[in-house]
PDB file of C-alpha atoms and ligand atoms in Angstrom:
ATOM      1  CA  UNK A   1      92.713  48.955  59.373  1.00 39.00           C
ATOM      2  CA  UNK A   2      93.338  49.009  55.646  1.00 38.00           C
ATOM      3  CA  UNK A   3      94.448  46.200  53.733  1.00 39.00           C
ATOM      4  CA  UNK A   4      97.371  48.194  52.160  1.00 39.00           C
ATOM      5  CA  UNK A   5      98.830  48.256  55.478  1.00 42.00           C
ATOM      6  CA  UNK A   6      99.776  44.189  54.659  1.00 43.00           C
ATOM      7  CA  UNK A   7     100.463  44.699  51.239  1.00 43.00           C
ATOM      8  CA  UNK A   8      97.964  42.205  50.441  1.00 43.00           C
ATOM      9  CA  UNK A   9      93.980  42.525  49.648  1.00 42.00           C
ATOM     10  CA  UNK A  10      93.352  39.393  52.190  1.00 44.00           C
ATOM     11  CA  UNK A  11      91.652  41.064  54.909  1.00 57.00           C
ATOM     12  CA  UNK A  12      91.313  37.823  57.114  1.00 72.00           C
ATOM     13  CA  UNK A  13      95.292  37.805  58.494  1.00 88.00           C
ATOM     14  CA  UNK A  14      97.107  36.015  61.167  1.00 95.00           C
ATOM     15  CA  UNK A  15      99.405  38.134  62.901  1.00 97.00           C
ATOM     16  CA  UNK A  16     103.130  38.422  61.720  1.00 98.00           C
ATOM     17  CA  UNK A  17     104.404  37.969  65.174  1.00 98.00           C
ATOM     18  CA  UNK A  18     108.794  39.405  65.391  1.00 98.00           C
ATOM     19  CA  UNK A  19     110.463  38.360  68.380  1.00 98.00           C
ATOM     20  CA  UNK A  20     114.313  39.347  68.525  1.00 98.00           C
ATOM     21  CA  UNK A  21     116.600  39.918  71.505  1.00 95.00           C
ATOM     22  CA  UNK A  22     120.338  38.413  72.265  1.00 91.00           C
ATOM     23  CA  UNK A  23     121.375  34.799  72.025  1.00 84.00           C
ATOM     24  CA  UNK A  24     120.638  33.406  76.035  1.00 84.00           C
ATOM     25  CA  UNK A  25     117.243  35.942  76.619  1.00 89.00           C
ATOM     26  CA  UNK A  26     115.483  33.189  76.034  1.00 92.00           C
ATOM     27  CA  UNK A  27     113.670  34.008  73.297  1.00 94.00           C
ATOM     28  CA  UNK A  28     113.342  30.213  71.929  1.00 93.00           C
ATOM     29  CA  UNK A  29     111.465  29.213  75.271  1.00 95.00           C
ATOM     30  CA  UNK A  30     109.587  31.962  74.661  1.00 97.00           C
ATOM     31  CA  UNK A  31     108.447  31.034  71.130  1.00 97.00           C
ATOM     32  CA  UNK A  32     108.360  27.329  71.928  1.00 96.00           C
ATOM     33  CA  UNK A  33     105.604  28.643  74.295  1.00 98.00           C
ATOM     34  CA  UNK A  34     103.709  30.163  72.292  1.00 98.00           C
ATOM     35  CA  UNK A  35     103.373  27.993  69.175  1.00 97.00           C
ATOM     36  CA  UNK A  36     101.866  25.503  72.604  1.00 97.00           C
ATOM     37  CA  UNK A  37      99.762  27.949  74.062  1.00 97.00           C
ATOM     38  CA  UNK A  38      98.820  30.256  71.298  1.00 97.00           C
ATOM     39  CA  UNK A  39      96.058  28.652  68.486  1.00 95.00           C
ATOM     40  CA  UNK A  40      96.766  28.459  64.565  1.00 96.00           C
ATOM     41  CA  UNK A  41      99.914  29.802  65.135  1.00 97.00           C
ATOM     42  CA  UNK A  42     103.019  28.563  63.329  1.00 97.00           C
ATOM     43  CA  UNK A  43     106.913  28.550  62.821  1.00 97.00           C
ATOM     44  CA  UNK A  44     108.679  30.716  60.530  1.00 98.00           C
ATOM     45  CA  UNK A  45     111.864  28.063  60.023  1.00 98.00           C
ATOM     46  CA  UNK A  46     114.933  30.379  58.990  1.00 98.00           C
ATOM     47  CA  UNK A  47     117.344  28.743  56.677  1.00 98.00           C
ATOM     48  CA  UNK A  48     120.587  28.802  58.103  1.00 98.00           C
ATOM     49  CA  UNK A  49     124.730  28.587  56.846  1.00 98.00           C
ATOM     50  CA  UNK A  50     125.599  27.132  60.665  1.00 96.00           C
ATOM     51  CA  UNK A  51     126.232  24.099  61.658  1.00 95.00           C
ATOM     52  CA  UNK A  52     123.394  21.888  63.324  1.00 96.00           C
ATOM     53  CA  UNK A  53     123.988  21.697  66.751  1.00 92.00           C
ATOM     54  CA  UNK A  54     123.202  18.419  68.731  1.00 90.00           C
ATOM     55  CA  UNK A  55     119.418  17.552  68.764  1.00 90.00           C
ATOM     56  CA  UNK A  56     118.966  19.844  65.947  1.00 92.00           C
ATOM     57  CA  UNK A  57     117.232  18.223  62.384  1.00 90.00           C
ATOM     58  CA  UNK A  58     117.105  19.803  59.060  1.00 91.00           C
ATOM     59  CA  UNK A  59     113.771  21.452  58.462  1.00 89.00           C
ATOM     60  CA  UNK A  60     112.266  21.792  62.207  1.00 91.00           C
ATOM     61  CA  UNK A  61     114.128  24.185  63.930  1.00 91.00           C
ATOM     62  CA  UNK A  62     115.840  25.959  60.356  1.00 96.00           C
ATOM     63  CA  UNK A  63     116.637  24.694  57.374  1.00 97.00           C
ATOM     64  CA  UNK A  64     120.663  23.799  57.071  1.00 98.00           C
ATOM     65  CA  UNK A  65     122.738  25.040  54.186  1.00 98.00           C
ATOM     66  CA  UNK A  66     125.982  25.426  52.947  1.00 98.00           C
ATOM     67  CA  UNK A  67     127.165  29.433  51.666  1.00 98.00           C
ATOM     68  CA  UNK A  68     126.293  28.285  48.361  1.00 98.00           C
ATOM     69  CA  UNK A  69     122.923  27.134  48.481  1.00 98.00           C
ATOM     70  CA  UNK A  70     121.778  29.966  50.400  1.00 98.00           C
ATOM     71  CA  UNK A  71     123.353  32.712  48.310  1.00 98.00           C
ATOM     72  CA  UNK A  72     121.168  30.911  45.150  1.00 98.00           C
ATOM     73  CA  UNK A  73     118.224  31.412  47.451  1.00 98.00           C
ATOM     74  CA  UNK A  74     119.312  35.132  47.976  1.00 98.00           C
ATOM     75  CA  UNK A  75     119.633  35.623  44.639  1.00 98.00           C
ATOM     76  CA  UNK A  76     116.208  34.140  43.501  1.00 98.00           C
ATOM     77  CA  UNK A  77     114.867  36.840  45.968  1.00 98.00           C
ATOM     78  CA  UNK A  78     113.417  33.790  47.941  1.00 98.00           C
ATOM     79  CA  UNK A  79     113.945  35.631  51.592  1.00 98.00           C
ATOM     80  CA  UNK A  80     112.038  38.050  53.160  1.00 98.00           C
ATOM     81  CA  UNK A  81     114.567  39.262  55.402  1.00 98.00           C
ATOM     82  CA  UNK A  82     118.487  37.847  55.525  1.00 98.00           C
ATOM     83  CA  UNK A  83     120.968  38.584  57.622  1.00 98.00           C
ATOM     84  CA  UNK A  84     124.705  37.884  58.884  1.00 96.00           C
ATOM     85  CA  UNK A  85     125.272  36.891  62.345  1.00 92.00           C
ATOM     86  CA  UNK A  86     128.343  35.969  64.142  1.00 87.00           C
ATOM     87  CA  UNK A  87     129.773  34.244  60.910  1.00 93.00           C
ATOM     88  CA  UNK A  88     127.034  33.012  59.536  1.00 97.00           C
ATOM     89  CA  UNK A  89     124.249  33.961  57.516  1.00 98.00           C
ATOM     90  CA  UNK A  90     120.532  33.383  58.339  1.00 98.00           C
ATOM     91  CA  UNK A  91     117.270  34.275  56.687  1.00 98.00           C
ATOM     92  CA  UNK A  92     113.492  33.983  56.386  1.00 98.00           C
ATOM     93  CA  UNK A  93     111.508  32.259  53.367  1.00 98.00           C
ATOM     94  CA  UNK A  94     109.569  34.465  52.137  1.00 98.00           C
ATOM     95  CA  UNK A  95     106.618  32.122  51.004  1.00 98.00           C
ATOM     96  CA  UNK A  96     105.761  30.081  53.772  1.00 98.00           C
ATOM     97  CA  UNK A  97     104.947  33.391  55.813  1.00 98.00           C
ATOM     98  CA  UNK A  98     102.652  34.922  53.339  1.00 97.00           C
ATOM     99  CA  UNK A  99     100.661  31.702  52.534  1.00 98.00           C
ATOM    100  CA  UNK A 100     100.303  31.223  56.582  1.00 98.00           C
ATOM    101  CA  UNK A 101      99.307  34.677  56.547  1.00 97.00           C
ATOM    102  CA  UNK A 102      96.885  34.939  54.078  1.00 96.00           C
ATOM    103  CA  UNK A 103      95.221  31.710  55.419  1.00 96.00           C
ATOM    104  CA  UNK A 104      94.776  33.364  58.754  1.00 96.00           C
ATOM    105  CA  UNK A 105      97.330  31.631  60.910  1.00 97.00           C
ATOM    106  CA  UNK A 106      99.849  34.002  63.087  1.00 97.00           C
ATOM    107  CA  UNK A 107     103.238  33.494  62.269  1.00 98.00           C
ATOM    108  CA  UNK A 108     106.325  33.719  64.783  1.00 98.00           C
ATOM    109  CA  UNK A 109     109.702  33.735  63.928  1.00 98.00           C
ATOM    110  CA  UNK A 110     113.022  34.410  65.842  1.00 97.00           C
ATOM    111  CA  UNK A 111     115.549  36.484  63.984  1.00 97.00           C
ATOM    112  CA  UNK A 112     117.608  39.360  64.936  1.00 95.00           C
ATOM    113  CA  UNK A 113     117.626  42.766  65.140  1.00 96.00           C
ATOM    114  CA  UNK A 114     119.030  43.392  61.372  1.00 96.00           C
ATOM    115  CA  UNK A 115     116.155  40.972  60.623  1.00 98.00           C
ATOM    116  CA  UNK A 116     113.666  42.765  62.558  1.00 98.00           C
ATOM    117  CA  UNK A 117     114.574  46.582  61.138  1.00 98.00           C
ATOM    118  CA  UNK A 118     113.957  45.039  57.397  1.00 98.00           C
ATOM    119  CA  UNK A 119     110.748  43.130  58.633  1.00 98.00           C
ATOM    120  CA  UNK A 120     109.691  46.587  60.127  1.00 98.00           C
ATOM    121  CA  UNK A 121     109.889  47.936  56.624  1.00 97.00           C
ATOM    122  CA  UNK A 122     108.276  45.378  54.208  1.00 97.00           C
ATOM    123  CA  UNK A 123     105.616  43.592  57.039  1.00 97.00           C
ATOM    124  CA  UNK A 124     104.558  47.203  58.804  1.00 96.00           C
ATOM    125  CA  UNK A 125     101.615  45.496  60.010  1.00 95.00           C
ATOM    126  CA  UNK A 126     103.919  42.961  61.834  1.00 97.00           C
ATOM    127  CA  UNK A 127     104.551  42.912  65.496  1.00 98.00           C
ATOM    128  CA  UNK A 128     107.910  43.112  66.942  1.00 98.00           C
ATOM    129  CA  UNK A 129     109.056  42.216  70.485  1.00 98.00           C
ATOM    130  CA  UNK A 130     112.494  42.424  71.575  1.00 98.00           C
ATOM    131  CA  UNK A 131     113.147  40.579  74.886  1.00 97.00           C
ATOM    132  CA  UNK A 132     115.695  41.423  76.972  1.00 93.00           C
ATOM    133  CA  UNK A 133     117.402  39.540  79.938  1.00 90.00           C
ATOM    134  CA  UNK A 134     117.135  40.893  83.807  1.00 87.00           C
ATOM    135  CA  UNK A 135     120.899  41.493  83.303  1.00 85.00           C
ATOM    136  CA  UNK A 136     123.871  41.194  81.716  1.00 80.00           C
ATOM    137  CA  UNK A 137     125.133  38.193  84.560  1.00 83.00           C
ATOM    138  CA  UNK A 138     122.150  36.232  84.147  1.00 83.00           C
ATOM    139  CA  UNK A 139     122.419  36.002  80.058  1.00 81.00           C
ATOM    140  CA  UNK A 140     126.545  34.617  80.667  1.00 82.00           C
ATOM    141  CA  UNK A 141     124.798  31.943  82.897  1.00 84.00           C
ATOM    142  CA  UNK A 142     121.989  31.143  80.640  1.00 81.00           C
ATOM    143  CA  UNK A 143     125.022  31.361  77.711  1.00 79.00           C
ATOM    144  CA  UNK A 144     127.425  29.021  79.495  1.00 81.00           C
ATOM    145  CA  UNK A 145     124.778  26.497  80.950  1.00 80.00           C
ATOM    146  CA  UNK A 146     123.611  25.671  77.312  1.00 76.00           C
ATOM    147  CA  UNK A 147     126.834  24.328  76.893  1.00 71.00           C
ATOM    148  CA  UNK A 148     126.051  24.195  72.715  1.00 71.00           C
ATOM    149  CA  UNK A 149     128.624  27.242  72.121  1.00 71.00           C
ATOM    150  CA  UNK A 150     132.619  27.323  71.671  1.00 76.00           C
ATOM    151  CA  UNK A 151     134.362  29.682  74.222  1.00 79.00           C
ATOM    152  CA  UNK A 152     134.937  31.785  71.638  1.00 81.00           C
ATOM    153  CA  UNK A 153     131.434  31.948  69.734  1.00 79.00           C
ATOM    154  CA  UNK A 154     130.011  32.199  73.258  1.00 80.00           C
ATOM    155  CA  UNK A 155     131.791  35.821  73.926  1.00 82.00           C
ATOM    156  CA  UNK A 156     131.316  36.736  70.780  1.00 83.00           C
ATOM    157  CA  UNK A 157     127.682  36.396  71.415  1.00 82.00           C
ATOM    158  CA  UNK A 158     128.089  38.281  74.867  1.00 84.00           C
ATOM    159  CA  UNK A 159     129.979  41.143  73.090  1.00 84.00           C
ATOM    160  CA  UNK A 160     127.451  41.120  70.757  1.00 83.00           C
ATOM    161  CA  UNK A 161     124.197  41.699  73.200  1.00 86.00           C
ATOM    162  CA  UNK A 162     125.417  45.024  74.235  1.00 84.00           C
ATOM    163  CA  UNK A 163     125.148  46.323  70.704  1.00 89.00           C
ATOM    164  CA  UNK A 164     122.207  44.433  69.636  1.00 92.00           C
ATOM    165  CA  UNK A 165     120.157  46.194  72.602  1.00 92.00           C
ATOM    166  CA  UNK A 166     121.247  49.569  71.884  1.00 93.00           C
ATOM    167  CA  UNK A 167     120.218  48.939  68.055  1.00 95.00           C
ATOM    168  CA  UNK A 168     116.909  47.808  68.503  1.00 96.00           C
ATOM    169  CA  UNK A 169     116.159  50.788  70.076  1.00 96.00           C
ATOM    170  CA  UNK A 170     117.850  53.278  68.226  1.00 96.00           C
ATOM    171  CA  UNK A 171     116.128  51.336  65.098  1.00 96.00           C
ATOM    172  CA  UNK A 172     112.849  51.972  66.225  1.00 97.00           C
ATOM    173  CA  UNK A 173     111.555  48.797  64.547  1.00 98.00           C
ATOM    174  CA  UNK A 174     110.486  47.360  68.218  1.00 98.00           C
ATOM    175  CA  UNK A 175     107.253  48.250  69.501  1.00 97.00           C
ATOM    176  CA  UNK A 176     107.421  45.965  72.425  1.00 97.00           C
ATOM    177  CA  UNK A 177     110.222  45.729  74.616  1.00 97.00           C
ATOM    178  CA  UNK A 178     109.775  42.587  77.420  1.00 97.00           C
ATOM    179  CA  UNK A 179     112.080  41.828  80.109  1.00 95.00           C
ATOM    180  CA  UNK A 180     112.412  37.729  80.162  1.00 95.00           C
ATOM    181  CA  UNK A 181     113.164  36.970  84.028  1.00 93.00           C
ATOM    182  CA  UNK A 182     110.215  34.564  85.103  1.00 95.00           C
ATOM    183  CA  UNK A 183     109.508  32.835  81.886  1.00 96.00           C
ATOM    184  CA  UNK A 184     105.935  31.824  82.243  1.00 97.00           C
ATOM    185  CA  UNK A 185     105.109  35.630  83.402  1.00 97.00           C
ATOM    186  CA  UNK A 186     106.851  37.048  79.759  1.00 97.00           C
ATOM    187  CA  UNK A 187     105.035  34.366  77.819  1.00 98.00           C
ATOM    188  CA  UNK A 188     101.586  35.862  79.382  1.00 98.00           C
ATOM    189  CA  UNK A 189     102.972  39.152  78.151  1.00 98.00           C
ATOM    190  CA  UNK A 190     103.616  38.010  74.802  1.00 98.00           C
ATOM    191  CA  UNK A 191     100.073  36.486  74.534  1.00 98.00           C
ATOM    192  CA  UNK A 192      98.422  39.453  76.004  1.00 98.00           C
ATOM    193  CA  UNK A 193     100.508  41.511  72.852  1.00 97.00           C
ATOM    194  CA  UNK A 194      99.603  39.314  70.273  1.00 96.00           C
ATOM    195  CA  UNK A 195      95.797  38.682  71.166  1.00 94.00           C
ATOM    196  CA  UNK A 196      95.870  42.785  71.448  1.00 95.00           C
ATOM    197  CA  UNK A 197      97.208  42.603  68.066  1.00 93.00           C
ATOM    198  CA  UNK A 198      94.587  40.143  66.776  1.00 90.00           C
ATOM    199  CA  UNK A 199      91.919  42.186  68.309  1.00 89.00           C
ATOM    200  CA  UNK A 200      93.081  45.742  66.595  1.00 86.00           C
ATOM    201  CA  UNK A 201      93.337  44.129  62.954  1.00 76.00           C
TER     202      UNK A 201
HETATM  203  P1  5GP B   1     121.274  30.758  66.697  1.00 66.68           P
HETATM  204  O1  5GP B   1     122.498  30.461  65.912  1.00 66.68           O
HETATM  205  O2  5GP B   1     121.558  30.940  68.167  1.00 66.68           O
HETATM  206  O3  5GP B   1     120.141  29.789  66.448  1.00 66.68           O
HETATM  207  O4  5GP B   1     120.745  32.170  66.188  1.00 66.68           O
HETATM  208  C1  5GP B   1     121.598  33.284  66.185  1.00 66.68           C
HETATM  209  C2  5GP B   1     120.816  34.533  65.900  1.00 66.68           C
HETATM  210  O5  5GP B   1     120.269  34.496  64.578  1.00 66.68           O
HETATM  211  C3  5GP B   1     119.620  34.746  66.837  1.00 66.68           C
HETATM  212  O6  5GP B   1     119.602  36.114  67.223  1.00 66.68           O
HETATM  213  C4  5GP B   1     118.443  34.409  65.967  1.00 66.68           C
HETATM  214  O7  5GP B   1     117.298  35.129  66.380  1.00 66.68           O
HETATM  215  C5  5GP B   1     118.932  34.880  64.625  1.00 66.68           C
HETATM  216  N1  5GP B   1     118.198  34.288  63.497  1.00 66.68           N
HETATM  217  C6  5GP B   1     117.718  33.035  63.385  1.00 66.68           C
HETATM  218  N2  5GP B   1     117.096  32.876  62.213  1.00 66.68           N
HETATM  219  C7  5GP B   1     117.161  34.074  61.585  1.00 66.68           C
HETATM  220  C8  5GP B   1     116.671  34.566  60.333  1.00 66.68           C
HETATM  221  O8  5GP B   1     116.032  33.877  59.552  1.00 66.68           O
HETATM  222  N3  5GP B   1     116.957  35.850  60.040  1.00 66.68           N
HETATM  223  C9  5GP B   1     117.661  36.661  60.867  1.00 66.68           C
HETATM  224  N4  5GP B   1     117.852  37.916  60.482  1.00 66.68           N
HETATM  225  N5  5GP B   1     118.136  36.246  62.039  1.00 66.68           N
HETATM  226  C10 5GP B   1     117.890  34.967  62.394  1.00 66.68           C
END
């Protein structure tokens, strides 16, 4: 492929590696999984306005924030992609994903599906997997067993899902839609995309 595809002249890439899909698919098993399994792969860590929640340090899983410090990032043109979600915003350093890039590590980060559709458009050469639960039951119980929500940000979540599937594939921006019911059976299917995608580039 050409290099203009990646907006950048380095021809020796890692793969940009998009995985999206509604809060309780599972998606974080999924990428935990991967950055195990998958070599010179890293973490895209988001910067976040939310709160930590228990277990949760600065810096490893995102970056924490308050509105103000992330709208100064926003406004230096630091992210990559940003987004609003349930009350809060979230978004993607732009830097650390080029640099991994360029030095020929895959990168995989977990945003969402407004995330994903601006991804699509400046990272074309990305790949973007949106995993979806078996059903609509079995993402309450994965919802309500993680015990880290509110009652109320926990249906807002739910009420959420409905519209987040129906966007990502209206967007187009997804190439790869996986259904996450055995988890060890979706992560093959995730490695078996991105090692396709490795190969093709
Ligand atoms: P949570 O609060 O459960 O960690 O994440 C809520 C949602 O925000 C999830 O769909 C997650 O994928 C998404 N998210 C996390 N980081 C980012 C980011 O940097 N950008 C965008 N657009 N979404 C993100």
């Amino acid at each position: 492929m050409s290099s203009s595809r990646r907006g950048d002249s380095d021809e020796d890439h890692g793969v940009l590696v998009v995985i999206s899909g509604p809060s309780g698919a599972g998606k974080t098993s999924i990428c935990s999984a991967i950055l195990d399994q998958v070599p010179h792969t890293v973490w895209s860590v988001s910067v976040t306005t939310r709160a930590p929640r228990a277990g949760e340090t600065s810096g490893e899983s995102y970056t924490f924030v308050t509105r103000e410090e992330f709208g100064a990032k926003e406004a230096a043109g630091e992210f990559l992609e940003s987004a609003e979600y349930v009350g809060h915003r979230y978004g993607t350093p732009r830097e650390p994903v080029e640099r991994a890039l360029s030095s020929g590590q895959n990168v995989v980060m977990e945003i969402d599906v407004q995330g994903g559709m601006q991804v699509a458009r400046r990272m074309p050469a990305s790949v973007r997997i949106f995993v979806m639960p078996p059903d609509r039951e079995s993402l309450r119980a994965r919802l309500e067993g993680r015990k880290t929500e509110a009652k109320e940000q926990l249906q807002r979540r739910l009420a959420k899902a409905d519209g987040e599937i129906a966007t990502a594939r209206d967007s187009g921006a997804y190439q790869h839609f996986v259904v996450n019911d055995v988890l060890d059976d979706t992560v093959e299917e995730v490695k078996t995309i991105i090692q396709q995608e490795r190969e093709r580039t």
